[in-house]
Amino acid sequence: MSTLTLPTPFLSPEPGHEERLLEISMGPQHPSTHGVFRMNVVLDGERVVRLKPVFGYLHRNHEKIAENETYLSSMPYTDRLDYICSLTNNWGYALAVEKLAGITVPERAEYLRVITGELTRLLNHACLLGFLLQDMGASGTPLMYAFREREKILDLFEALTGARMMCNYMRFGGCRVDTPAGWLDQARKVVAEFPRFLDEFEKLLVSNEILMERTQGVGVLSRELAISSAISGPMARASGLNYDIRKVDAYGIYPRFTFRVPLGKHGDVYDRYMIRFLEMRESLKILNDALRDIPAGPIIDPKSKPRGFRPKPGEAYGRIEAPKGELGFYLISDGSPNPYRYRVRPPSLINLTVLEDLCLGHNVADVVVILGSVDIVLGEVDR
Amino acid sequence: MIGNGILKGLAETARNFFGSYVSKDRLTTVQYPEQHIPQIEATRDFPFLVYDGADWESGMRCVACQICEKECPPKCILITKSTDKKPDAVGKPQFYPAVFDIDISVCMSCQICVEVCPFDAIKMDVQFDLPTDDRFGGLLLDRHKLAKSNEYYHQIHPTEATAVDTALAAERAKAAAAKAAAATPKPAAPAAPAPAAPKPASSTATPAPAPVAPMPVKPAEPPIKPLASESSKPGETK
Amino acid sequence: MTAPFLILAALAVAGTAAAMGLRNGVHCVLALTVGFAALAALYLQLGAQFVGFTQIMVYVGAVAILAVFAIMMTHHPGLIEAPFSRNWLWGAVIAAAVFATLARAISLGTASAPSAPPEPSATVNQIGDALMHRYILPLEIVGLLLTAALIGAVIIAIDPKDREESE
Amino acid sequence: MIAAALTTQDVDQIFVLIKHALLACVPAALQPIASAVLSIIPILVAFPLLFAITTVLERKGLGRMQNRYGPNRVGPAGFFQPIADGIKSLTKEDVVPLSADHAVHFLAPILLVIAAFLGYAVLPIGRNMVLVNLNAGVLFFFAVGSVVELSVFMAGWSSRSKYSLLGAMRAIAQMISYEVPLVLASVVVIMQAGSLSLVTIVESQSGYTGIFPHWYLFTPWGIAGFILFMIAATAESNRSPFDLPEGESEIIAGYFIEYSGFKFALFFLAEYLGMFATSSLAITLFLGGWAAPLSFLTFIPSYVWFFLKLLVLICFFIWIRGTLPRLRMDQLMGFAWKFILPMALLNIFVAGLWRFLPAGPLNSIRWLVCIGVLAAPCIVLSFSLKQKKKLLVRTYHFAE
C-alpha cells in the first residue's frame, strides 16, 4: 500500500483518509485495457477517487510520417489507425483528399464505400459488445459469437480487397478494385444471415439481470458534458445527442438510404451498449438497400492517377461517421506531392477524454466496463 | 420475473453447445496445420518479382525504375540500378535491378508498389508461412528469392494474371509493329514468349481483374508450396 | 500424557509464544492461529467434537481474520515498532500472578485427580438440548446482544454521505 | 469365474472388501495406520484425477458453447491435455517476488490444498465409504472451509502486490459473506435429519416411494435450500458469476497473481477441490448422496452414482460460467446479505412449517403453503424493482 497526498482531488476523501488511499496502475499490461493503455487509479477501498489516463505507448508518428509521404502512401497507414475498422478510415482520408483536389466519385464506388463502411460498422459494434461483456467477465462467450460473425465479414473483405484487416481499399476518386464475381451475392447472404446473430445476442444477454445490474446507471455521461467535450458517435447518441454525421453532413450517397438514429436517454453504459446494438439493425437496413440498388459502372474516377498526384494548394477537412464517432482528416496542400499538414481527429481519443468524469465514484470493476463502453482502439488514440 | 434473462441466456448457450456438434455454420474453426481455408484469389501478402520464361535473371520484368522504392510507404524496398541494359518484357533494352531487396519484416503488405508499377513487374504473393530463425538476414529477401515465374503468378491470381498477360501481349505486338515499321532487319524476338497468351478479352491496360472466375479459387496444386490441404476434411478432429 | 497430547501441547505453546515474540504483526496473528488450531485439536482429542470444530470455525475462521484485518487497517501494516513495553516487569508480575492462581485452582480442583478420563458424553444433540432448554434465556440474551452489536457495526460502517442521503 | 461370483452388492462394496483384504495382510499393531493410509490414498488419487478431467471438460465445454473446439491436440480428443499442463507447470520457473514474505508465500498454497483436501474426510462417497464418520460432520466441513480464508489471506498479503491484496480482500469478504447462507441453507437438512453426521443424513434419504427416492430435494424447502446452497457454493468456490477474487478483467488473477509454476497450479487444484467438496456436500445434503435416483437402478454401485451426480453439478457450473457475466463487489455483497441470507432464514421457517403442517391427504396444501411463503418475497422483489424502474429492458426512440 502506498501512501500519497492529494493536491486537489475531484472527489476528496474524508479528511484523515488520504493515507488509506491505494494507488494502482492498471495497464499498460492488463487484460482489459484494450491494448497498451494505462490508468493510474487512486482507490479509496474499491472506489475510484482519481483516475489519470496515460497513453502514447503505441505512438507511431502517424501524422508526421504522412507529411513526408505522398498522398497515396498515407492510405495504408490509415488502415492502422483504428485497426478494427480500416475501411472507414480509408473512407475518411479519401474523402478529405477528394475535397482537397476536387475529385468526384463514380456511383458504383460510392455504393461500394457504403457497403464496406456499413459492414465495418457491423463488425466493429459486434466486436465491441463482445469485448465489453468480456470485460464484465462473461468468459468470452459473446466475444466468440461476435468473432464468428466477424469472420464472415472479414472473408468478404479479403475477397474484395485482398486483406482481412488492413484493407487499403479506397482510392482518391473511388475504390481500388471492383468486386470479384459472386461477391455481391455472398455479401447479400452474409447480410441476410446477420440478424440471426443479433437475435442470438439479444437472447443471450440483452435482458440478462446481471448485465443490467452492472451497466444501468454506471458511467453516466450527461448530454451537456457530451456536447462540451466534443463527444461523438454512439457515445454521444447514447447521451441523447442527435448527432450522426451520416445525417448531418449527408456525405456520399447516404441521403438515398432511409435509416433511423437510435438515441439514448440516460447516457450510461447500458445505453451505450444498446445504442450500438440498435445501430447494427439500422446498418443492416442500409446494407440491404445498397446491395439491392448497386449499379454497374466504373469504380474510380478516370482522372485519378496513382503516380504523381499533386493537389493544388489549399486545405480541406473531411469527416465521416466512423463506427466509433466522428473521424476527421484535416489536410493542407502546398502543391507538392506531400501534404503540408496532415491531422487526424480520432474519435477514440476525444471520447476518451471524459474517462475520469465517467469513472469517479465508481468501483474498479466499473472502470473496466466504462472503458470498454467508450470503445477505444489504441492505434487510433496514440496514432 | 427476476431471473428470466439469466434463464434465457442459459438456454442460448445450451443451444450453441449442441449446435456446434450439428451445424457447420456454428463451428467455423479451421484447424490450421492440417486444414487450410480455400485460397481467396484477391489475397495478398508480400510482393514478389515476376519473370517470364525459364531463367529468372534474364526474364525479370523489372526495369529498376525505382518508382516502387519511392512510393513504398514504409520504405522497405532497396533498388540499385544496373550499369548495363537487357531487353525487357516488351523487348526494349532497359536497365535491370542489380540489387532488389525487400525487407519483409518492414513491409506492410499494402500493395502500393504493385499499383504504381508501370511494368507489371511486381505482384503480391500469397505465401504467409515464412518463419525463419535468422532475424535479420532471413527476412531480407533479395531479387533471387523474390523472383517468381509468371506461371506461379497465374496459379495464385489467375484472373489478374490473364489480364496482365493480355495487356503485355498487346504492348509486345505494338512494339513489334513499331520495329517492323522502322524496318529493322531482325524481327523482334521477345525475351520470353508469353506462356499460352490467351486471346485478348478486353483492351484495357489496367490490371483490373475481369469478373470471370468464381471468387474463392483453390489453386490446382501449386508447385512451390502446397497451400491446399492434403489431410483430413475440415471439421474433423484428429 | 500420550505422544499426540505432547505434540499438540507443544504446538499450542510454541504458537502462542511465537505470537508474542514475532515482530511482524501479521506473523503474530498467523502464529496465534497455529496455537488456536492446536487447542482445537486438543479438544478433539478429548472427544469434544462440537467444541473443537467450533473453536476452528470461530477462532481460525473468524477471529484470526478479524485480527488480520485490524492489523491491516492500522497505519503501519507489518512491523510493530516497539514490541516490548518498558513496563515489562509489571507484565511479568501480572502474568505470574495469573499463572499462580490458575495453577492453584487446577491443583485444588477435581480434574487433577488422576482418575480414568470420563467417557465423552456431550454429543451435539445434548449440547443443543441444553442450549434450547436449560440455557435458553442466556442464549437469547447473547443473541440479542450480538444482534445489537451487528446493527451498531453496520451503522458505523455506513458512509456518512449515504446516511445523509437516506435521511 | 470371479465375475460370476460377484453379486451386485459385492461390486458396490468392492473397495471396502479390497481394503479389508489388504488390511488382513498387515500386522495388527500397524492396522490403524494402514487403515488410514488405505482410506486416504483413494481420495488423494480420485479427486485430483477428477480435477484433471474437469479442466478438460471445462475447456471443451466452454469451447463448444463458444462455438470452438477446445483443446483437442494432446491425446485422444485432447483428454491428455492435463498431463501436458501438469508437466508445463512443474517445469516452469518458480518466481517469488523479491519483497514477498517468503515463508508465508510458500506456506499459503500448501495450507490451501491441505484445507481443501480435509473436507473430503467426512463426505460419504459410497455406501460404507467414508473416511471418518464424525458426529459433527457438517460442522467439521465448514470449520475446515474457514481455513481456506486464512490461506487466501496469506497468499494475498505475502505477495506484497496491490492486486493480490485487493483480490485477497475480495475473496475473504466474499467467502465470509457466503459462508453464512451456505450454513443456513444446510441447516434445514440438519433439522429434518436430526443429525450433523453426513452418513446419517444420507441414510435418512435412502428410502423410495414407488420408484422415486426420498431426497430432500423433493420438498419445497429442499428445492429452495438446494438453489440457495448452490448459489452460495458458487460464490464460496469463486466460480463465475461470482469469480470476483480472480476477476480476470479487473484484478487479473487476484490473490494468486504473484504465484507461478507449480504453486499456481496448486491454487487451481485447491479451487477445483473446493468446488468438488461443496458440490459433494450439496449432493449429500439434498440429492441423496450415493443413493440411486430411481429404485430399480440400485444395482449400479453407489460410488458411481455419487460421481455421476458430481459430474452433473460440475457440468452445471461450467454451463453457468459460459453464460453469465460477473457481478460487482458491492452487488455481490448486497446479493448475499439482502437476498440470499433472508431467503435462507425464511427457508428455515418453511422447513419448520413443513414439519408441523399435516401430511397425508392435505399434502398438496402443505406444498402450496410452503411454496407460497418462499415465492412471495421473490414476487414482491420483482414487482418493486419494476416499480422503481430498475433492471428493466429499456425502450429507445429513434431520430429520423
Tab-separated table of C-alpha atoms in Angstrom, chain A residues 35 38 62 104 111 121 139 163 171 216 218 233 342 360 363 383:
chain	number	residue	atom	x	y	z
A	35	GLY	CA	-4.220	-2.528	-25.898
A	38	ARG	CA	-2.645	2.697	-18.673
A	62	HIS	CA	1.421	8.746	-37.991
A	104	THR	CA	-15.688	13.200	-57.907
A	111	TYR	CA	-22.148	2.240	-53.243
A	121	ARG	CA	-19.755	-0.765	-38.570
A	139	SER	CA	-15.765	-15.773	-20.202
A	163	ALA	CA	-6.605	-8.316	-46.868
A	171	ARG	CA	-8.561	5.491	-53.521
A	216	GLN	CA	-27.514	0.626	-15.683
A	218	VAL	CA	-22.929	3.255	-14.369
A	233	GLY	CA	-20.561	8.678	-32.319
A	342	TYR	CA	-1.916	16.254	-42.013
A	360	LEU	CA	-15.200	8.884	-10.404
A	363	ASN	CA	-15.701	0.752	-8.466
A	383	ARG	CA	-1.560	7.293	-33.616
